[in-house]
Each structure stands twice: as C-alpha cells, then as structure tokens.
Coordinates of C-alpha atoms in Angstrom, one line a residue:
M1 CA -10.4 38.0 112.2
S2 CA -14.0 39.2 112.6
S3 CA -16.9 37.8 110.7
D4 CA -17.1 40.9 108.5
A5 CA -13.4 40.7 107.7
N6 CA -13.8 37.0 106.8
Q7 CA -16.6 37.9 104.4
L8 CA -14.6 40.7 102.9
A9 CA -11.7 38.3 102.4
D10 CA -14.0 35.9 100.6
G11 CA -15.3 38.8 98.5
I12 CA -11.8 40.0 97.5
A13 CA -11.0 36.5 96.3
I14 CA -13.9 36.8 94.0
V15 CA -12.7 40.2 92.8
D16 CA -9.3 38.8 92.1
D17 CA -10.8 35.9 90.2
F18 CA -12.8 38.3 88.1
F19 CA -9.8 40.4 87.1
D20 CA -7.7 37.3 86.5
G21 CA -10.3 36.5 83.9
V22 CA -10.1 39.9 82.3
F23 CA -6.3 39.7 82.1
A24 CA -6.2 36.1 80.8
P25 CA -6.9 37.0 77.1
L26 CA -4.6 40.0 77.3
S27 CA -1.8 37.7 78.7
A28 CA -2.4 35.3 75.8
W29 CA -2.3 38.1 73.2
V30 CA 0.7 40.1 74.4
P31 CA 3.5 37.7 73.4
E32 CA 2.1 37.3 69.9
L33 CA 1.6 41.1 69.6
A34 CA 5.2 41.7 70.6
Q35 CA 6.4 39.4 68.0
E36 CA 4.2 41.0 65.3
L37 CA 5.5 44.4 66.3
R38 CA 9.1 43.2 66.2
S39 CA 8.6 41.9 62.7
A40 CA 6.7 45.0 61.4
E41 CA 8.3 47.8 59.3
L42 CA 8.5 50.7 61.7
P43 CA 7.4 53.4 62.3
L44 CA 3.8 52.5 61.8
T45 CA 1.0 54.7 60.6
G46 CA -2.3 54.6 62.4
T47 CA -3.8 52.6 59.5
A48 CA -1.0 50.1 59.6
L49 CA -1.3 49.7 63.3
T50 CA -5.1 49.1 63.0
A51 CA -4.4 46.3 60.5
L52 CA -1.8 44.7 62.6
V53 CA -3.8 44.8 65.9
R54 CA -7.3 44.0 64.7
D55 CA -7.4 40.2 64.8
G56 CA -5.7 40.0 68.2
A57 CA -8.1 42.6 69.7
F58 CA -11.1 40.7 68.3
R59 CA -9.8 37.5 70.0
V60 CA -9.7 39.4 73.3
L61 CA -13.3 40.5 72.7
D62 CA -14.3 37.0 72.0
T63 CA -13.9 36.2 75.7
E64 CA -17.2 34.8 76.9
D65 CA -16.8 34.6 80.6
R66 CA -16.0 38.3 81.2
P67 CA -18.1 41.2 80.0
L68 CA -15.5 43.1 78.0
Y69 CA -16.7 46.2 76.3
G70 CA -13.7 47.2 74.4
A71 CA -10.1 46.1 73.6
G72 CA -7.1 47.2 71.7
F73 CA -3.5 48.5 71.7
C74 CA -1.9 51.9 72.2
G75 CA 1.5 52.3 70.7
S76 CA 4.4 54.3 72.2
D77 CA 6.8 56.6 70.3
A78 CA 9.0 53.6 69.6
V79 CA 6.2 52.2 67.4
M80 CA 4.4 55.1 65.9
G81 CA 5.3 57.5 63.2
E82 CA 2.1 59.4 62.3
G83 CA -1.6 58.8 62.8
N84 CA -3.7 57.4 65.5
P85 CA -1.6 55.5 68.1
L86 CA -4.7 53.8 69.6
A87 CA -6.2 50.9 67.7
W88 CA -9.4 50.3 69.6
W89 CA -12.7 48.4 69.0
Q90 CA -15.7 48.5 71.3
G91 CA -19.4 47.8 71.7
S92 CA -21.5 44.9 70.5
D93 CA -20.7 45.9 66.9
R94 CA -17.0 46.2 67.6
H95 CA -16.7 49.5 65.9
L96 CA -13.3 51.1 65.5
L97 CA -12.6 54.2 67.5
A98 CA -12.3 57.1 65.0
S99 CA -9.0 59.0 65.0
S100 CA -10.9 62.3 65.1
T101 CA -11.7 61.5 68.7
F102 CA -8.3 62.8 69.7
G103 CA -8.8 66.3 68.4
P104 CA -6.5 68.6 66.4
G105 CA -3.6 70.7 67.5
Q106 CA -3.7 71.8 71.1
A107 CA -6.9 69.9 71.7
A108 CA -5.1 66.6 71.0
I109 CA -5.1 64.2 73.9
D110 CA -1.8 63.1 75.3
L111 CA -2.5 59.4 75.7
E112 CA 0.8 58.7 77.5
R113 CA -0.4 60.8 80.5
L114 CA -3.5 58.6 81.0
E115 CA -3.3 56.2 84.0
W116 CA -3.9 53.1 81.9
F117 CA -0.8 53.9 79.8
R118 CA 1.4 55.7 82.3
V119 CA 1.4 53.1 85.1
P120 CA 2.4 50.1 83.0
K121 CA 5.0 52.2 81.2
H122 CA 6.7 53.2 84.5
T123 CA 6.2 50.0 86.4
G124 CA 6.5 47.3 83.7
A125 CA 3.5 45.7 85.3
Q126 CA -0.2 45.2 84.5
H127 CA -2.6 47.7 86.0
V128 CA -6.3 48.4 86.4
A129 CA -7.2 52.1 86.0
G130 CA -10.4 53.8 87.2
P131 CA -13.2 54.2 87.8
F132 CA -13.3 57.1 85.4
V133 CA -15.7 58.5 82.8
D134 CA -14.2 57.3 79.6
Y135 CA -14.7 60.4 77.4
L136 CA -12.2 59.0 75.0
C137 CA -14.0 55.8 74.1
S138 CA -17.3 54.7 75.6
N139 CA -18.6 57.9 77.5
E140 CA -19.4 55.4 80.3
I141 CA -17.9 54.9 83.8
T142 CA -15.2 52.3 83.1
L143 CA -12.3 50.3 84.5
T144 CA -9.4 49.8 82.0
S145 CA -7.1 46.8 82.5
S146 CA -3.8 47.2 80.7
M147 CA -0.6 45.3 80.2
P148 CA 2.8 46.6 79.0
V149 CA 4.0 45.2 75.6
M150 CA 7.8 44.9 75.8
V151 CA 10.0 44.2 72.8
D152 CA 13.6 43.3 73.5
G153 CA 13.3 44.9 76.9
A154 CA 11.9 48.2 75.6
F155 CA 8.4 49.5 76.2
W156 CA 6.4 49.6 73.0
G157 CA 2.9 50.3 74.3
V158 CA 0.0 48.7 76.2
A159 CA -2.7 46.1 75.4
C160 CA -6.0 47.0 77.1
A161 CA -9.5 45.9 77.8
D162 CA -12.4 47.8 79.2
V163 CA -15.2 46.7 81.5
L164 CA -18.1 49.1 82.2
I165 CA -18.9 49.7 85.8
S166 CA -22.5 48.7 85.1
R167 CA -21.4 45.2 84.2
I168 CA -18.9 45.1 87.2
E169 CA -21.9 45.8 89.5
E170 CA -23.7 42.8 88.0
C171 CA -20.8 40.5 88.5
L172 CA -19.3 41.6 91.8
L173 CA -22.1 43.3 94.0
P174 CA -23.6 39.9 95.0
S175 CA -20.3 38.9 96.6
I176 CA -20.2 42.0 98.9
R177 CA -23.9 42.5 99.8
G178 CA -23.5 40.2 102.9
V179 CA -21.5 42.9 104.8
D180 CA -23.4 46.1 105.8
G181 CA -22.2 49.1 103.9
A182 CA -19.4 47.3 102.1
A183 CA -17.8 48.7 99.0
L184 CA -15.1 47.9 96.5
V185 CA -12.6 50.8 96.4
N186 CA -9.6 51.6 94.3
A187 CA -6.0 52.3 95.6
H188 CA -7.0 55.9 96.5
G189 CA -10.2 55.0 98.4
R190 CA -12.6 55.8 95.6
V191 CA -15.7 53.7 95.4
V192 CA -15.9 51.3 92.4
V193 CA -19.1 49.6 93.4
S194 CA -21.0 49.7 96.7
A195 CA -23.7 47.7 98.5
D196 CA -24.8 51.0 100.1
P197 CA -27.0 53.0 97.7
D198 CA -25.8 56.2 99.4
R199 CA -22.3 55.6 98.1
E200 CA -21.9 56.1 94.4
T201 CA -19.0 55.2 92.1
G202 CA -16.2 57.7 92.5
D203 CA -17.2 58.8 96.0
R204 CA -14.4 58.8 98.5
F205 CA -14.9 56.2 101.3
R206 CA -14.6 58.0 104.6
G207 CA -11.9 56.5 106.9
I208 CA -9.5 55.6 104.1
D209 CA -6.2 57.5 103.6
A210 CA -6.4 58.9 100.0
A211 CA -2.7 58.9 99.6
T212 CA -2.0 55.3 100.6
G213 CA -5.4 53.6 100.3
A214 CA -5.0 52.2 103.9
A215 CA -7.5 52.3 106.6
G216 CA -6.9 55.7 108.3
D217 CA -8.5 54.7 111.6
E218 CA -10.5 52.0 113.4
T219 CA -13.8 53.1 111.9
V220 CA -13.4 50.8 108.9
T221 CA -12.6 47.2 108.2
L222 CA -10.4 46.8 105.0
V223 CA -9.2 43.8 103.2
R224 CA -6.8 44.5 100.3
S225 CA -6.2 42.5 97.1
Q226 CA -2.7 41.2 96.8
R227 CA -2.8 41.3 93.0
Y228 CA -4.9 44.3 92.0
P229 CA -5.3 47.9 93.1
F230 CA -8.5 47.3 95.0
A231 CA -9.8 46.6 98.5
L232 CA -13.1 45.7 100.0
V233 CA -14.0 48.0 102.9
A234 CA -16.9 48.3 105.3
P235 CA -17.7 50.4 108.4
A236 CA -16.3 48.7 111.5
A237 CA -19.0 46.8 113.4

C-alpha cells in the first residue's frame, strides 16, 4: 500500500469514528421509540407524534461530542393518520419544524421518496444521505443520518439526525489535508468535503464511476469505508 493509501486509510478510520458517534444516540433511542410507538393509540396525528417524539429527539440533540444540528422522527403510513409525519427539531434553540413547510395539495413533499427515508425503508439498515441542500429543514448543505424503526418486524419510520457540512469540514478536513488533493466522497463520487479548494461540496470527483462509486481508472487512489457510504480519494501520485 502506498504512503497516500495508508494516510487515506487512517483518514477513513476517523470518518468512521465520527459517524459512529452520530449514530450512537440514535441507536440508543430507537428501541425506546419503537416501544413507545407500539404502545401508542394509532394512527397518530401530527400533534400526537410531536408529543411522543420530543423528549427522545432532545436527548439525541444533547449529544456533546458530535455537532448535531437537528434530530427527529418521520413516521410511515403504518403510524400516521393525518397531519405532519415529521417531528423535527433543529438549531441552537431547538425549534420545531412547522407543518406548513410541506406545502398544500400538489405542492406537498412526498417524504418517503427522499433518500434518508427511502434507503432505510428498503434495506432495513442505517444510512447517511447527502450531501444535499436541505430545503425542507435547515436550508444548509447537510448530511442526514437515519435509522429504520421496526416494530414487530414492520417498518414504522426513521429516526434521524442532521450534521451541517460546515461542521463536518471543521471535524474531518484536518484528517485528510496530509494527502494532496484528497476529498471525502459519497457512494456516487460526489464531494462531501475536500482539501482542494478547487473542489466544492457536490462536485463529481473525476476518475470515479458515478454508478458504483469505484475508482474508474488508475488516476485516483481510493479507500472505502466498510460501514458508511463514503470513501476517501486522491489523485494518484
């Protein structure tokens, strides 16, 4: 393994540790949330969901060793009757996302089509979605970490936490700056954060297959995370 590959491997271990820390409070919350949903009188209204979810979401946001911006739960059709299916709090004041965000009629947002909901629903596994501009919540470039909430083997929704890209840069850029032109990319080769100022978040990293996220040729060195949909990549020396 080359020197660059060794440094990228060290860097991806730091990335894994970072997201382990993001998922830790979600992992602690999900079993409790599943039990509360099992005991609830269904279907829930948006107001009832907010009351049920609030304390658990606030405990997630109490996490001090990861810069979480928002947290909450999005219920599936198995849970919801009417009203807002997303109980979500964000920002330093932990304000509740207004149901009017979703729009009326044809303008309504189909949350089940969004990556952070869709992937855990279909895989039964945790996922990190992004980077994307979160027009629904923060209006910032964001990564959303989500976990499926299963009740008696059925999918009832996702518990989620957001981290803004600006905070991810603060936490993870120092670990990749030792390799010329290195960047953290998602599973489709899109830049999350980059040590090269000419590559911005969302740019496609040349030399990576967009469909597979694999190195498409010998012009790049790539080390993939075994736990999360990310890789560290740099131009080959």
